[in-house]
Amino acid sequence: QVQLAESGGGLVQAGGSLRLSCAVSVGADSIYAVAWFRQPPGKEREFVGGMPFNNGKIHYADSVQGRFSLTRNDAKNMVWLQMNSLKPEDTAVYYCAARKVLVSTTPSRYESWGPGTQVTVSS
């Protein structure tokens, strides 16, 4: 069972940056992919970016490609989402999630979730 906890959300002006952190607590089975999702107000949860367990290719949603960057450090059990050039449409609750081995863009395929952190981008 993987436990996750996000931090680093807040209020930022359009064009600004934020760095979200996700602390990961894993059991004996540490072969997992990590991903970030977000849920804008009144909308469904959507995929932002994800990395498979072997630090392979990182997948990003088209809406954040070139602006957001995902990194992980398994030795520190941490995952980060660097968000640059933020836009008002990036406003959402951001979630860190984990599942076995491979990245999926489908939220229901993730077994473990953090409680989320609010990001608000003002215009």
PDB file of C-alpha atoms in Angstrom:
ATOM      1  CA  GLN A   1       0.000   0.000   0.000  1.00  0.00           C
ATOM      2  CA  VAL A   2       1.346   3.408  -0.989  1.00  0.00           C
ATOM      3  CA  GLN A   3       0.464   6.515   1.002  1.00  0.00           C
ATOM      4  CA  LEU A   4       0.857   9.984  -0.469  1.00  0.00           C
ATOM      5  CA  ALA A   5       0.668  13.546   0.813  1.00  0.00           C
ATOM      6  CA  GLU A   6       0.849  16.683  -1.318  1.00  0.00           C
ATOM      7  CA  SER A   7       2.053  20.131  -0.306  1.00  0.00           C
ATOM      8  CA  GLY A   8       3.067  23.411  -1.909  1.00  0.00           C
ATOM      9  CA  GLY A   9      -0.219  24.679  -3.263  1.00  0.00           C
ATOM     10  CA  GLY A  10      -1.319  28.276  -2.935  1.00  0.00           C
ATOM     11  CA  LEU A  11      -2.339  31.470  -4.690  1.00  0.00           C
ATOM     12  CA  VAL A  12      -0.193  32.808  -7.527  1.00  0.00           C
ATOM     13  CA  GLN A  13      -0.604  35.386 -10.261  1.00  0.00           C
ATOM     14  CA  ALA A  14      -0.822  34.385 -13.897  1.00  0.00           C
ATOM     15  CA  GLY A  15       2.644  33.870 -15.331  1.00  0.00           C
ATOM     16  CA  GLY A  16       4.042  32.816 -11.976  1.00  0.00           C
ATOM     17  CA  SER A  17       5.410  29.499 -10.754  1.00  0.00           C
ATOM     18  CA  LEU A  18       4.699  26.967  -8.031  1.00  0.00           C
ATOM     19  CA  ARG A  19       6.376  23.739  -7.029  1.00  0.00           C
ATOM     20  CA  LEU A  20       4.203  20.985  -5.625  1.00  0.00           C
ATOM     21  CA  SER A  21       5.680  18.205  -3.530  1.00  0.00           C
ATOM     22  CA  CYS A  22       4.392  14.707  -2.881  1.00  0.00           C
ATOM     23  CA  ALA A  23       5.772  12.630  -0.017  1.00  0.00           C
ATOM     24  CA  VAL A  24       5.464   8.934  -0.800  1.00  0.00           C
ATOM     25  CA  SER A  25       5.316   6.197   1.815  1.00  0.00           C
ATOM     26  CA  VAL A  26       5.679   2.731   0.300  1.00  0.00           C
ATOM     27  CA  GLY A  27       5.521  -0.806   1.570  1.00  0.00           C
ATOM     28  CA  ALA A  28       7.601  -3.753   0.470  1.00  0.00           C
ATOM     29  CA  ASP A  29       6.353  -3.454  -3.126  1.00  0.00           C
ATOM     30  CA  SER A  30       7.954  -0.249  -4.379  1.00  0.00           C
ATOM     31  CA  ILE A  31       7.450  -0.842  -8.095  1.00  0.00           C
ATOM     32  CA  TYR A  32       5.031   1.930  -8.827  1.00  0.00           C
ATOM     33  CA  ALA A  33       4.332   4.737 -11.225  1.00  0.00           C
ATOM     34  CA  VAL A  34       3.514   8.188  -9.940  1.00  0.00           C
ATOM     35  CA  ALA A  35       1.301  10.767 -11.556  1.00  0.00           C
ATOM     36  CA  TRP A  36      -0.233  14.155 -10.943  1.00  0.00           C
ATOM     37  CA  PHE A  37      -3.896  14.813 -11.614  1.00  0.00           C
ATOM     38  CA  ARG A  38      -5.986  17.934 -11.116  1.00  0.00           C
ATOM     39  CA  GLN A  39      -9.648  18.675 -10.659  1.00  0.00           C
ATOM     40  CA  PRO A  40     -10.812  22.153 -11.667  1.00  0.00           C
ATOM     41  CA  PRO A  41     -13.958  23.534 -10.001  1.00  0.00           C
ATOM     42  CA  GLY A  42     -17.061  21.769 -11.325  1.00  0.00           C
ATOM     43  CA  LYS A  43     -15.063  19.518 -13.654  1.00  0.00           C
ATOM     44  CA  GLU A  44     -13.784  15.959 -13.686  1.00  0.00           C
ATOM     45  CA  ARG A  45     -10.343  14.937 -12.516  1.00  0.00           C
ATOM     46  CA  GLU A  46      -7.795  15.102 -15.333  1.00  0.00           C
ATOM     47  CA  PHE A  47      -4.310  13.768 -15.954  1.00  0.00           C
ATOM     48  CA  VAL A  48      -1.429  16.268 -15.720  1.00  0.00           C
ATOM     49  CA  GLY A  49       1.722  14.151 -15.945  1.00  0.00           C
ATOM     50  CA  GLY A  50       3.148  10.788 -14.920  1.00  0.00           C
ATOM     51  CA  MET A  51       6.376   8.791 -14.661  1.00  0.00           C
ATOM     52  CA  PRO A  52       6.747   4.976 -14.641  1.00  0.00           C
ATOM     53  CA  PHE A  53       8.642   3.133 -11.898  1.00  0.00           C
ATOM     54  CA  ASN A  54      11.926   2.864 -13.773  1.00  0.00           C
ATOM     55  CA  ASN A  55      12.235   6.636 -14.296  1.00  0.00           C
ATOM     56  CA  GLY A  56      11.292   6.065 -17.898  1.00  0.00           C
ATOM     57  CA  LYS A  57       9.582   8.430 -20.262  1.00  0.00           C
ATOM     58  CA  ILE A  58       7.473  11.086 -18.613  1.00  0.00           C
ATOM     59  CA  HIS A  59       4.052  11.676 -20.081  1.00  0.00           C
ATOM     60  CA  TYR A  60       2.389  15.094 -19.951  1.00  0.00           C
ATOM     61  CA  ALA A  61      -1.031  16.347 -20.876  1.00  0.00           C
ATOM     62  CA  ASP A  62      -0.985  18.604 -23.929  1.00  0.00           C
ATOM     63  CA  SER A  63      -2.334  21.471 -21.835  1.00  0.00           C
ATOM     64  CA  VAL A  64       0.783  21.552 -19.623  1.00  0.00           C
ATOM     65  CA  GLN A  65       3.485  20.325 -22.016  1.00  0.00           C
ATOM     66  CA  GLY A  66       6.451  22.706 -21.928  1.00  0.00           C
ATOM     67  CA  ARG A  67       5.233  24.478 -18.777  1.00  0.00           C
ATOM     68  CA  PHE A  68       5.135  21.731 -16.162  1.00  0.00           C
ATOM     69  CA  SER A  69       7.921  19.350 -15.194  1.00  0.00           C
ATOM     70  CA  LEU A  70       7.681  16.167 -13.101  1.00  0.00           C
ATOM     71  CA  THR A  71      10.618  14.745 -11.162  1.00  0.00           C
ATOM     72  CA  ARG A  72      11.001  12.019  -8.567  1.00  0.00           C
ATOM     73  CA  ASN A  73      13.664  10.883  -6.134  1.00  0.00           C
ATOM     74  CA  ASP A  74      12.986   7.362  -4.882  1.00  0.00           C
ATOM     75  CA  ALA A  75      15.811   7.548  -2.346  1.00  0.00           C
ATOM     76  CA  LYS A  76      13.989  10.445  -0.707  1.00  0.00           C
ATOM     77  CA  ASN A  77      10.516   9.065  -1.481  1.00  0.00           C
ATOM     78  CA  MET A  78       9.548  12.371  -3.041  1.00  0.00           C
ATOM     79  CA  VAL A  79       7.878  13.475  -6.254  1.00  0.00           C
ATOM     80  CA  TRP A  80       7.679  17.082  -7.448  1.00  0.00           C
ATOM     81  CA  LEU A  81       5.648  18.991  -9.987  1.00  0.00           C
ATOM     82  CA  GLN A  82       7.266  22.238 -11.109  1.00  0.00           C
ATOM     83  CA  MET A  83       4.651  24.497 -12.662  1.00  0.00           C
ATOM     84  CA  ASN A  84       5.764  27.507 -14.676  1.00  0.00           C
ATOM     85  CA  SER A  85       3.918  30.111 -16.752  1.00  0.00           C
ATOM     86  CA  LEU A  86       0.759  29.397 -14.803  1.00  0.00           C
ATOM     87  CA  LYS A  87      -2.590  30.347 -16.268  1.00  0.00           C
ATOM     88  CA  PRO A  88      -5.973  30.939 -14.607  1.00  0.00           C
ATOM     89  CA  GLU A  89      -7.207  27.716 -16.227  1.00  0.00           C
ATOM     90  CA  ASP A  90      -4.605  25.818 -14.184  1.00  0.00           C
ATOM     91  CA  THR A  91      -6.662  26.569 -11.075  1.00  0.00           C
ATOM     92  CA  ALA A  92      -7.602  23.239  -9.512  1.00  0.00           C
ATOM     93  CA  VAL A  93      -7.040  20.843  -6.664  1.00  0.00           C
ATOM     94  CA  TYR A  94      -3.891  18.914  -7.540  1.00  0.00           C
ATOM     95  CA  TYR A  95      -3.498  15.268  -6.541  1.00  0.00           C
ATOM     96  CA  CYS A  96      -0.560  12.907  -6.436  1.00  0.00           C
ATOM     97  CA  ALA A  97      -1.385   9.276  -7.295  1.00  0.00           C
ATOM     98  CA  ALA A  98       0.399   5.936  -7.572  1.00  0.00           C
ATOM     99  CA  ARG A  99      -0.246   2.584  -9.248  1.00  0.00           C
ATOM    100  CA  LYS A 100       1.722  -0.551 -10.116  1.00  0.00           C
ATOM    101  CA  VAL A 101       4.470  -0.136 -12.717  1.00  0.00           C
ATOM    102  CA  LEU A 102       2.996   1.871 -15.605  1.00  0.00           C
ATOM    103  CA  VAL A 103       1.482   5.310 -16.037  1.00  0.00           C
ATOM    104  CA  SER A 104      -2.184   5.609 -16.953  1.00  0.00           C
ATOM    105  CA  THR A 105      -4.127   8.743 -17.804  1.00  0.00           C
ATOM    106  CA  THR A 106      -7.288   7.228 -16.263  1.00  0.00           C
ATOM    107  CA  PRO A 107      -7.860   8.200 -12.625  1.00  0.00           C
ATOM    108  CA  SER A 108      -9.781   5.001 -11.757  1.00  0.00           C
ATOM    109  CA  ARG A 109      -6.684   2.895 -12.504  1.00  0.00           C
ATOM    110  CA  TYR A 110      -4.745   4.371  -9.593  1.00  0.00           C
ATOM    111  CA  GLU A 111      -4.879   2.569  -6.264  1.00  0.00           C
ATOM    112  CA  SER A 112      -3.422   5.269  -4.045  1.00  0.00           C
ATOM    113  CA  TRP A 113      -4.166   8.984  -3.777  1.00  0.00           C
ATOM    114  CA  GLY A 114      -3.107  11.916  -1.667  1.00  0.00           C
ATOM    115  CA  PRO A 115      -5.716  14.278  -0.175  1.00  0.00           C
ATOM    116  CA  GLY A 116      -4.868  17.040  -2.684  1.00  0.00           C
ATOM    117  CA  THR A 117      -3.588  20.605  -2.544  1.00  0.00           C
ATOM    118  CA  GLN A 118      -5.330  23.704  -3.887  1.00  0.00           C
ATOM    119  CA  VAL A 119      -3.679  25.801  -6.601  1.00  0.00           C
ATOM    120  CA  THR A 120      -5.322  29.089  -7.506  1.00  0.00           C
ATOM    121  CA  VAL A 121      -4.024  31.254 -10.350  1.00  0.00           C
ATOM    122  CA  SER A 122      -5.354  34.803 -10.478  1.00  0.00           C
ATOM    123  CA  SER A 123      -5.574  36.798 -13.694  1.00  0.00           C
TER     124      SER A 123
END
